[in-house]
Short mmCIF file of C-alpha atoms in Angstrom, two decimals:
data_model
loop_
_atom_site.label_atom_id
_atom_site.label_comp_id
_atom_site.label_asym_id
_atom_site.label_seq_id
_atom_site.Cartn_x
_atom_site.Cartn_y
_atom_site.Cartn_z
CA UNK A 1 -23.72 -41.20 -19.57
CA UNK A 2 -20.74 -42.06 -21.79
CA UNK A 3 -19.77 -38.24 -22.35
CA UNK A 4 -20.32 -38.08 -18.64
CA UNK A 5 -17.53 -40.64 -17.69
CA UNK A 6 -15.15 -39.51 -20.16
CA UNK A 7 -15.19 -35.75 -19.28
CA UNK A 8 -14.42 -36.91 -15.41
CA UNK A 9 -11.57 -39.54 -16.92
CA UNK A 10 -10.42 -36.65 -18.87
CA UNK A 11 -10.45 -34.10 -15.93
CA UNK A 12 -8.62 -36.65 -13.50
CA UNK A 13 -6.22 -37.53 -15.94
CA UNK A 14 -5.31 -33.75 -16.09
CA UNK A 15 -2.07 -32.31 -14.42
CA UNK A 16 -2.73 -30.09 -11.38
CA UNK A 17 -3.53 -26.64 -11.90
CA UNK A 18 -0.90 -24.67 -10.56
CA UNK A 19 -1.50 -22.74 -7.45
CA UNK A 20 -2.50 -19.02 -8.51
CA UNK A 21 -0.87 -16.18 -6.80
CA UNK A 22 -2.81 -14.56 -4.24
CA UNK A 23 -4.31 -11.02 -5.66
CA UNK A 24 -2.17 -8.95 -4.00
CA UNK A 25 0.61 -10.76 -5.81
CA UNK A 26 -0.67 -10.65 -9.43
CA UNK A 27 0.64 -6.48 -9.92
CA UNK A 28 3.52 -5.68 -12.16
CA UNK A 29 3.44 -2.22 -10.99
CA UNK A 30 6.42 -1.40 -8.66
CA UNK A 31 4.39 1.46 -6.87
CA UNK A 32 1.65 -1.29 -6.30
CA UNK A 33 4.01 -3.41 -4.63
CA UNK A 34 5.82 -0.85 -2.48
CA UNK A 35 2.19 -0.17 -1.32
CA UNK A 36 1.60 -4.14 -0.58
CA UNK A 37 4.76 -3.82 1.25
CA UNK A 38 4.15 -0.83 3.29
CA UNK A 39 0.62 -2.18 3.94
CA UNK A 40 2.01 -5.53 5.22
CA UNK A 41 4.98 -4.32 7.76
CA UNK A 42 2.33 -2.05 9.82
CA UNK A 43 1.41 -5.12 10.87
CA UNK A 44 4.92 -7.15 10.52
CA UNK A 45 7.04 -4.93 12.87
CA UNK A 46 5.25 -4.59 15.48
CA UNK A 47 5.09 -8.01 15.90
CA UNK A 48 9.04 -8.73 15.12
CA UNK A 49 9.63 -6.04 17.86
CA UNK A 50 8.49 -8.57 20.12
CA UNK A 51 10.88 -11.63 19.52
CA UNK A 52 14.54 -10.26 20.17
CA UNK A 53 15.57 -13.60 19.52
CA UNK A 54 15.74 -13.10 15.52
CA UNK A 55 17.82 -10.98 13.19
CA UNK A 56 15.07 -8.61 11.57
CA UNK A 57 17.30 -5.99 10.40
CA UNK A 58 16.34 -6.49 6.83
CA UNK A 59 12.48 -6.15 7.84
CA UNK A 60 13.57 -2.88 9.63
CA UNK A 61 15.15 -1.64 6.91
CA UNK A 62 12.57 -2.03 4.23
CA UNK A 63 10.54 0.04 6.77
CA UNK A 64 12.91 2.71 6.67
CA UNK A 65 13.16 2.23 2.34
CA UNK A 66 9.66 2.08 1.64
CA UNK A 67 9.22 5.78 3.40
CA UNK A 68 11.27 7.78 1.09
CA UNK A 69 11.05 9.80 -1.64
CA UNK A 70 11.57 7.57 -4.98
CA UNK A 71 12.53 10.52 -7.24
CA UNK A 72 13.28 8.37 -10.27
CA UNK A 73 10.53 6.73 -11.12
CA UNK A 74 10.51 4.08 -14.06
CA UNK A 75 6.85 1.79 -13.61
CA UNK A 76 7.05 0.52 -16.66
CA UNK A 77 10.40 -1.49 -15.43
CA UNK A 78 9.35 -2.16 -12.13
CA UNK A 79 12.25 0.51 -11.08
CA UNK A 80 12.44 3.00 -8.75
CA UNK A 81 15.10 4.83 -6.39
CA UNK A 82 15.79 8.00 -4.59
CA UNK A 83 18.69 9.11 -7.41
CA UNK A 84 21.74 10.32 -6.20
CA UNK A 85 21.56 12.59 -3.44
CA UNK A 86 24.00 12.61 -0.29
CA UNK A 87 23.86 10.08 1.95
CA UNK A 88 22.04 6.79 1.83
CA UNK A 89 20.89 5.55 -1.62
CA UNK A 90 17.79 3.77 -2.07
CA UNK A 91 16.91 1.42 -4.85
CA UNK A 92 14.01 -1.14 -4.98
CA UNK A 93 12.93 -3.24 -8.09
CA UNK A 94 10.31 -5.29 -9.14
CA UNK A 95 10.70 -9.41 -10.42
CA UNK A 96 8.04 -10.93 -11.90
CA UNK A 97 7.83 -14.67 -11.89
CA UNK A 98 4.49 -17.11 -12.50
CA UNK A 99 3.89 -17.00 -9.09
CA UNK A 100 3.70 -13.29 -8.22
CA UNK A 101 6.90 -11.78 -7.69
CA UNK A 102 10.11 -10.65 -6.10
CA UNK A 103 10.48 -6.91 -4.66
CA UNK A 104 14.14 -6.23 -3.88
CA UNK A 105 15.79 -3.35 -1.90
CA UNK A 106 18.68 -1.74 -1.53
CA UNK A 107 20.14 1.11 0.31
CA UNK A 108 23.75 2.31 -0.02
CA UNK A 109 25.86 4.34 1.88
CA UNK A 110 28.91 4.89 3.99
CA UNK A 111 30.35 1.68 3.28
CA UNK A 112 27.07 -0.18 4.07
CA UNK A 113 24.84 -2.01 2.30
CA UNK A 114 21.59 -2.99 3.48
CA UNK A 115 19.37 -5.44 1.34
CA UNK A 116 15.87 -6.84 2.02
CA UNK A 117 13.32 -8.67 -0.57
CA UNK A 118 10.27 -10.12 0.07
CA UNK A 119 8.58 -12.83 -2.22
CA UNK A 120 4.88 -11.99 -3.01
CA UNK A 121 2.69 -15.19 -3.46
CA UNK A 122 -0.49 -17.69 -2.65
CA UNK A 123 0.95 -17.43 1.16
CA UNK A 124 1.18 -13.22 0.65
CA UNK A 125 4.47 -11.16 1.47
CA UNK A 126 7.53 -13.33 2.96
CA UNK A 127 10.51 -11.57 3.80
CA UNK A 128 13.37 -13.53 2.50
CA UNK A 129 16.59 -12.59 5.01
CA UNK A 130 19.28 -13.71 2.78
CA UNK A 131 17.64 -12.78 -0.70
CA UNK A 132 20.61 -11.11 -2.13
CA UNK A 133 22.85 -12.35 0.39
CA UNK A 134 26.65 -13.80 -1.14
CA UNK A 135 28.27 -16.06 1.66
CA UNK A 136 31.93 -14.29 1.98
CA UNK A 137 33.74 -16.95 0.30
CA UNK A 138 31.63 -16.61 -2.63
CA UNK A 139 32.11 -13.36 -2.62
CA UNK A 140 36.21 -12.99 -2.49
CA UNK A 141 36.46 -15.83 -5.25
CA UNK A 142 34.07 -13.12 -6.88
CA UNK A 143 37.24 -10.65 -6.26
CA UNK A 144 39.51 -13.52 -7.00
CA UNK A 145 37.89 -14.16 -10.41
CA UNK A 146 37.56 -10.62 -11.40
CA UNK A 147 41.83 -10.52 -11.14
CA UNK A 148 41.47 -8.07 -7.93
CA UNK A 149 43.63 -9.84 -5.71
CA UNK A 150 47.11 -9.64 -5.94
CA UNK A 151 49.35 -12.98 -6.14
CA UNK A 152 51.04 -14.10 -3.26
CA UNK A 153 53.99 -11.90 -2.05
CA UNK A 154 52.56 -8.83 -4.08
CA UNK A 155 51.41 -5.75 -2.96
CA UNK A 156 47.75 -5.11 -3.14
CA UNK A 157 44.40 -6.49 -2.01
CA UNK A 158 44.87 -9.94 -0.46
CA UNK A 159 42.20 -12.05 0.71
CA UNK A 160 42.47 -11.63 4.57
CA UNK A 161 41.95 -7.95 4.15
CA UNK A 162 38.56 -8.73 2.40
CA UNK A 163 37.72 -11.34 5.46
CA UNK A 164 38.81 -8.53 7.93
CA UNK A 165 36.68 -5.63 6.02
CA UNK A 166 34.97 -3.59 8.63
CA UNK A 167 32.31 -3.38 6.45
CA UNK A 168 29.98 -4.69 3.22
CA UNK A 169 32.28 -6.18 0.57
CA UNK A 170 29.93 -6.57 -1.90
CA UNK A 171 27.68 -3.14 -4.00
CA UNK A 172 24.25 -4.27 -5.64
CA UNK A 173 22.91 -2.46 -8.65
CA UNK A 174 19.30 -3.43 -9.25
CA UNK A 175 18.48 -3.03 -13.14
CA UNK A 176 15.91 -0.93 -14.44
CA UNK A 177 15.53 -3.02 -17.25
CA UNK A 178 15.97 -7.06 -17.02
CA UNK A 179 16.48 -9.47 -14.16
CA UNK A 180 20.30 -9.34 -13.78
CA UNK A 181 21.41 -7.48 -10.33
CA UNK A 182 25.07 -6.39 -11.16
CA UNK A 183 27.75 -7.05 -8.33
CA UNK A 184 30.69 -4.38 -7.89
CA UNK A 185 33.36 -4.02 -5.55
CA UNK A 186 32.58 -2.32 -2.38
CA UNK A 187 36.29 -2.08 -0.92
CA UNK A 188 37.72 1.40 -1.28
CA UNK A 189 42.15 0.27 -0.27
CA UNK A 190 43.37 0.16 -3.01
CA UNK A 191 41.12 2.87 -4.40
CA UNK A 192 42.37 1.05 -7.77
CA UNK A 193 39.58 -2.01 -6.43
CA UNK A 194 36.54 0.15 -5.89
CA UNK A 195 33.41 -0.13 -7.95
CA UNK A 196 34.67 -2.91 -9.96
CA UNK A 197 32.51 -5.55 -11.56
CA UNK A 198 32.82 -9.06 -10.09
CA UNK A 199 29.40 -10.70 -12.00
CA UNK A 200 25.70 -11.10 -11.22
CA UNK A 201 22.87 -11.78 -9.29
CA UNK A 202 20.34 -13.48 -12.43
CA UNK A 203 16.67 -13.44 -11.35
CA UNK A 204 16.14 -17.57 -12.68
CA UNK A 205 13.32 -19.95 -12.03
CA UNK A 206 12.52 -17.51 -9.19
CA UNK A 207 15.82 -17.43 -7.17
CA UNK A 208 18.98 -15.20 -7.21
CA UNK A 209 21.89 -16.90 -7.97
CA UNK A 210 25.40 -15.57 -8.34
CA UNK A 211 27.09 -15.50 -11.59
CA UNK A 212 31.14 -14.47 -11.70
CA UNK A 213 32.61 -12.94 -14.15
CA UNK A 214 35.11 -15.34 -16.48
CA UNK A 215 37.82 -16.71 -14.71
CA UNK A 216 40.82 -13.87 -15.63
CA UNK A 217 44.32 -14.54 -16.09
CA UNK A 218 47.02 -13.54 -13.25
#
């Protein structure tokens, strides 16, 4: 009897279990999870097709990502894209965390990028709209920091041209090995700006968050 009470004092003096990811959610294979994912939106977008009253551009384009041909294929890093063909790029990647995971997505091309990661957990697949999303005044003090716009009363980029930008400011290069997303410049006037790096998107305590580069000297 005395064993009996202290086991159950010992057991509800314990700290809560953590909440185990859902099987789907335990793979690190980034095949596996591009099948979850494909598996999930024949059911998701037909259903978002039906509420025009929400922005599910990144759900549409993760169905357009997950149908291609991934013709670099590294599994063992959770990495895969379509290489570097003409056109639209596509990149997805696989972060692990104790939960289940992140699968990001990326597509490049003509001066557009399109993003779109879902988190993979106890609840299943959740698309997460602003994943890899840097608000734009985050992302021109990422231009500022990086010494890529010009002082005031200089030629060069300024910051009202990056808040008039017709288009993505911003490149994402998912890794194939680690959990650091690097951030280049996506403006192409001056050509002198283009593909520059302006920090990183570290995959910590399972979030993205934005890291610049050092502060450089004007």
């Amino acid at each position: 009897m005395l064993l009996k009470a202290f086991v159950l004092l010992s057991l509800a003096s314990a700290p809560p279990a953590k909440p185990a990811a859902s099987a789907g959610c335990a793979t690190t294979n980034i095949e596996t999870a591009l099948q979850h994912l494909t598996a999930h939106l024949k059911t998701a977008v037909p259903e978002a097709s039906k509420d025009d009253s929400v922005d599910n551009s990144a759900m549409y384009f993760a169905e357009e990502a997950v149908g291609q041909t991934w013709t670099v294929r590294d599994v063992p890093n959770g990495y895969v894209s379509t290489g570097n063909d003409a056109g639209t790029r596509y990149e997805a990647a696989l972060f692990k965390n104790p939960e289940g995971y992140h699968l990001a997505i990326v597509g490049t091309g003509d001066s557009v990028i399109n993003t779109a990661v879902y988190r993979c957990d106890k609840s299943g697949l959740t698309l997460e709209r602003e994943g890899l999303e840097v608000p734009l005044e985050k992302a021109i003090e990422l231009y500022a920091n990086a010494g890529l716009i010009a002082p005031k009363g200089k030629p060069g980029l300024t910051r009202k041209d990056l808040k008039d930008w017709g288009g993505s400011i911003l490149a994402y290069h998912l890794p194939r090995k680690g959990r650091a997303i690097r951030i280049t410049s996506y403006v192409d006037e001056p050509n002198s700006a283009y593909g520059k790096d302006l920090g990183t998107l570290e995959y910590v305590q399972s979030k993205f968050q934005v890291v610049p580069l050092k502060t450089k000297a004007r």
